[in-house]
Amino acid sequence: MSAVRAGVVPASRSLLYCAVGALVATGIVGLCLAMFGINRLFAWILLGVAAGIGVGAALFTRDVVELTDHSISVRAPFRAATVPWERVVGGRFTLDEHARWALALDLNGGTSDELVLLSIPPVVGPVSGAYDMRKREQVREIRELLRIKRIPITVLPEIAAALSEHWQIAPPTAR
């Protein structure tokens, strides 16, 4: 099985990445204005915005959890860690503190006892766009990998019912 990409970027890190992008944009605009003058202000603003968006996107892209057959890689822009599958004691699909559905792995030992893989809005209807399609595929891929690894998953009944009814994802079965 190929690697499954997942992960949730916390709000504090999202804010940091956006701030870094804005600082890069401001810095480039200021540098270009200082070096070349105000004559091409619109061009410098476009250049700064493009660079800021590029830096922000690169930071978000680097922040990922990747599940493979051998281990779980947890990466952020300036650090990386590998979690062996032996540390995973179970998974759960529950409501998080923002009333979103969160799929998390429970770990034993180490500094972190939970690894959030997905956080999605509640499913209330069939797939209606690219976002829903991607999230449905992620849930299916993660569910299949956890089934292969024989990791028990606890799913709230209302989440299982909605996934089964709207996204045609069967609830996990005990082996």
PDB file of N, CA and C in Angstrom, residues 59-100:
ATOM      1  N   LEU A  59       5.234  26.224   3.645  1.00  0.00           N
ATOM      2  CA  LEU A  59       5.156  25.860   5.060  1.00  0.00           C
ATOM      3  C   LEU A  59       3.983  24.922   5.334  1.00  0.00           C
ATOM      4  N   PHE A  60       2.817  25.213   4.757  1.00  0.00           N
ATOM      5  CA  PHE A  60       1.664  24.345   4.948  1.00  0.00           C
ATOM      6  C   PHE A  60       1.890  22.970   4.325  1.00  0.00           C
ATOM      7  N   THR A  61       2.536  22.916   3.168  1.00  0.00           N
ATOM      8  CA  THR A  61       2.790  21.652   2.492  1.00  0.00           C
ATOM      9  C   THR A  61       3.738  20.774   3.294  1.00  0.00           C
ATOM     10  N   ARG A  62       4.685  21.369   3.959  1.00  0.00           N
ATOM     11  CA  ARG A  62       5.673  20.619   4.729  1.00  0.00           C
ATOM     12  C   ARG A  62       5.088  20.069   6.031  1.00  0.00           C
ATOM     13  N   ASP A  63       3.982  20.628   6.518  1.00  0.00           N
ATOM     14  CA  ASP A  63       3.361  20.214   7.776  1.00  0.00           C
ATOM     15  C   ASP A  63       2.381  19.073   7.477  1.00  0.00           C
ATOM     16  N   VAL A  64       2.820  17.821   7.687  1.00  0.00           N
ATOM     17  CA  VAL A  64       2.013  16.673   7.275  1.00  0.00           C
ATOM     18  C   VAL A  64       2.292  15.461   8.153  1.00  0.00           C
ATOM     19  N   VAL A  65       1.304  14.579   8.216  1.00  0.00           N
ATOM     20  CA  VAL A  65       1.463  13.262   8.815  1.00  0.00           C
ATOM     21  C   VAL A  65       1.329  12.274   7.667  1.00  0.00           C
ATOM     22  N   GLU A  66       2.294  11.375   7.543  1.00  0.00           N
ATOM     23  CA  GLU A  66       2.275  10.399   6.461  1.00  0.00           C
ATOM     24  C   GLU A  66       2.307   8.997   7.054  1.00  0.00           C
ATOM     25  N   LEU A  67       1.286   8.228   6.733  1.00  0.00           N
ATOM     26  CA  LEU A  67       1.181   6.861   7.234  1.00  0.00           C
ATOM     27  C   LEU A  67       1.665   5.905   6.148  1.00  0.00           C
ATOM     28  N   THR A  68       2.650   5.094   6.464  1.00  0.00           N
ATOM     29  CA  THR A  68       3.157   4.091   5.529  1.00  0.00           C
ATOM     30  C   THR A  68       3.001   2.713   6.163  1.00  0.00           C
ATOM     31  N   ASP A  69       3.361   1.692   5.434  1.00  0.00           N
ATOM     32  CA  ASP A  69       3.284   0.333   5.963  1.00  0.00           C
ATOM     33  C   ASP A  69       4.228   0.127   7.135  1.00  0.00           C
ATOM     34  N   HIS A  70       5.330   0.866   7.170  1.00  0.00           N
ATOM     35  CA  HIS A  70       6.374   0.631   8.166  1.00  0.00           C
ATOM     36  C   HIS A  70       6.274   1.541   9.383  1.00  0.00           C
ATOM     37  N   SER A  71       5.863   2.780   9.199  1.00  0.00           N
ATOM     38  CA  SER A  71       5.823   3.724  10.323  1.00  0.00           C
ATOM     39  C   SER A  71       4.941   4.918   9.973  1.00  0.00           C
ATOM     40  N   ILE A  72       4.847   5.821  10.929  1.00  0.00           N
ATOM     41  CA  ILE A  72       4.098   7.063  10.755  1.00  0.00           C
ATOM     42  C   ILE A  72       5.109   8.202  10.829  1.00  0.00           C
ATOM     43  N   SER A  73       5.197   9.007   9.791  1.00  0.00           N
ATOM     44  CA  SER A  73       6.097  10.161   9.775  1.00  0.00           C
ATOM     45  C   SER A  73       5.308  11.416  10.103  1.00  0.00           C
ATOM     46  N   VAL A  74       5.774  12.136  11.103  1.00  0.00           N
ATOM     47  CA  VAL A  74       5.147  13.388  11.513  1.00  0.00           C
ATOM     48  C   VAL A  74       6.139  14.495  11.197  1.00  0.00           C
ATOM     49  N   ARG A  75       5.782  15.363  10.231  1.00  0.00           N
ATOM     50  CA  ARG A  75       6.708  16.411   9.802  1.00  0.00           C
ATOM     51  C   ARG A  75       6.094  17.788   9.979  1.00  0.00           C
ATOM     52  N   ALA A  76       6.934  18.697  10.369  1.00  0.00           N
ATOM     53  CA  ALA A  76       6.631  20.119  10.416  1.00  0.00           C
ATOM     54  C   ALA A  76       7.786  20.799   9.682  1.00  0.00           C
ATOM     55  N   PRO A  77       7.684  22.082   9.368  1.00  0.00           N
ATOM     56  CA  PRO A  77       8.737  22.715   8.573  1.00  0.00           C
ATOM     57  C   PRO A  77      10.160  22.553   9.105  1.00  0.00           C
ATOM     58  N   PHE A  78      10.343  22.537  10.419  1.00  0.00           N
ATOM     59  CA  PHE A  78      11.706  22.495  10.933  1.00  0.00           C
ATOM     60  C   PHE A  78      11.981  21.308  11.846  1.00  0.00           C
ATOM     61  N   ARG A  79      11.117  20.315  11.821  1.00  0.00           N
ATOM     62  CA  ARG A  79      11.364  19.105  12.601  1.00  0.00           C
ATOM     63  C   ARG A  79      10.606  17.939  11.983  1.00  0.00           C
ATOM     64  N   ALA A  80      11.062  16.757  12.303  1.00  0.00           N
ATOM     65  CA  ALA A  80      10.409  15.542  11.823  1.00  0.00           C
ATOM     66  C   ALA A  80      10.573  14.458  12.866  1.00  0.00           C
ATOM     67  N   ALA A  81       9.595  13.576  12.942  1.00  0.00           N
ATOM     68  CA  ALA A  81       9.660  12.459  13.873  1.00  0.00           C
ATOM     69  C   ALA A  81       9.015  11.246  13.214  1.00  0.00           C
ATOM     70  N   THR A  82       9.437  10.089  13.654  1.00  0.00           N
ATOM     71  CA  THR A  82       8.867   8.842  13.169  1.00  0.00           C
ATOM     72  C   THR A  82       8.248   8.111  14.348  1.00  0.00           C
ATOM     73  N   VAL A  83       7.020   7.696  14.169  1.00  0.00           N
ATOM     74  CA  VAL A  83       6.308   6.950  15.202  1.00  0.00           C
ATOM     75  C   VAL A  83       6.122   5.525  14.686  1.00  0.00           C
ATOM     76  N   PRO A  84       6.656   4.537  15.389  1.00  0.00           N
ATOM     77  CA  PRO A  84       6.442   3.151  14.945  1.00  0.00           C
ATOM     78  C   PRO A  84       4.994   2.716  15.199  1.00  0.00           C
ATOM     79  N   TRP A  85       4.500   1.824  14.376  1.00  0.00           N
ATOM     80  CA  TRP A  85       3.133   1.347  14.520  1.00  0.00           C
ATOM     81  C   TRP A  85       2.918   0.657  15.865  1.00  0.00           C
ATOM     82  N   GLU A  86       3.972   0.159  16.484  1.00  0.00           N
ATOM     83  CA  GLU A  86       3.845  -0.524  17.769  1.00  0.00           C
ATOM     84  C   GLU A  86       3.351   0.421  18.867  1.00  0.00           C
ATOM     85  N   ARG A  87       3.558   1.714  18.703  1.00  0.00           N
ATOM     86  CA  ARG A  87       3.100   2.691  19.701  1.00  0.00           C
ATOM     87  C   ARG A  87       1.612   2.999  19.592  1.00  0.00           C
ATOM     88  N   VAL A  88       0.979   2.635  18.481  1.00  0.00           N
ATOM     89  CA  VAL A  88      -0.436   2.942  18.275  1.00  0.00           C
ATOM     90  C   VAL A  88      -1.276   1.878  18.978  1.00  0.00           C
ATOM     91  N   VAL A  89      -2.112   2.310  19.920  1.00  0.00           N
ATOM     92  CA  VAL A  89      -2.957   1.371  20.659  1.00  0.00           C
ATOM     93  C   VAL A  89      -4.399   1.383  20.165  1.00  0.00           C
ATOM     94  N   GLY A  90      -4.795   2.388  19.447  1.00  0.00           N
ATOM     95  CA  GLY A  90      -6.157   2.448  18.929  1.00  0.00           C
ATOM     96  C   GLY A  90      -6.403   3.740  18.178  1.00  0.00           C
ATOM     97  N   GLY A  91      -7.539   3.786  17.528  1.00  0.00           N
ATOM     98  CA  GLY A  91      -7.950   4.982  16.810  1.00  0.00           C
ATOM     99  C   GLY A  91      -9.363   5.343  17.223  1.00  0.00           C
ATOM    100  N   ARG A  92      -9.723   6.601  17.043  1.00  0.00           N
ATOM    101  CA  ARG A  92     -11.079   7.019  17.374  1.00  0.00           C
ATOM    102  C   ARG A  92     -11.528   8.124  16.427  1.00  0.00           C
ATOM    103  N   PHE A  93     -12.798   8.055  16.097  1.00  0.00           N
ATOM    104  CA  PHE A  93     -13.432   9.036  15.232  1.00  0.00           C
ATOM    105  C   PHE A  93     -14.532   9.666  16.073  1.00  0.00           C
ATOM    106  N   THR A  94     -14.252  10.852  16.625  1.00  0.00           N
ATOM    107  CA  THR A  94     -15.162  11.495  17.566  1.00  0.00           C
ATOM    108  C   THR A  94     -15.314  12.969  17.228  1.00  0.00           C
ATOM    109  N   LEU A  95     -16.077  13.654  18.051  1.00  0.00           N
ATOM    110  CA  LEU A  95     -16.219  15.102  17.922  1.00  0.00           C
ATOM    111  C   LEU A  95     -15.060  15.777  18.646  1.00  0.00           C
ATOM    112  N   ASP A  96     -14.493  16.820  18.026  1.00  0.00           N
ATOM    113  CA  ASP A  96     -13.445  17.576  18.714  1.00  0.00           C
ATOM    114  C   ASP A  96     -14.066  18.782  19.416  1.00  0.00           C
ATOM    115  N   GLU A  97     -13.231  19.637  19.964  1.00  0.00           N
ATOM    116  CA  GLU A  97     -13.729  20.780  20.732  1.00  0.00           C
ATOM    117  C   GLU A  97     -14.430  21.836  19.882  1.00  0.00           C
ATOM    118  N   HIS A  98     -14.325  21.748  18.563  1.00  0.00           N
ATOM    119  CA  HIS A  98     -14.970  22.713  17.667  1.00  0.00           C
ATOM    120  C   HIS A  98     -16.178  22.099  16.954  1.00  0.00           C
ATOM    121  N   ALA A  99     -16.689  20.977  17.468  1.00  0.00           N
ATOM    122  CA  ALA A  99     -17.835  20.252  16.897  1.00  0.00           C
ATOM    123  C   ALA A  99     -17.539  19.734  15.487  1.00  0.00           C
ATOM    124  N   ARG A 100     -16.262  19.509  15.190  1.00  0.00           N
ATOM    125  CA  ARG A 100     -15.858  18.887  13.934  1.00  0.00           C
ATOM    126  C   ARG A 100     -15.571  17.420  14.220  1.00  0.00           C
TER     127      ARG A 100
END
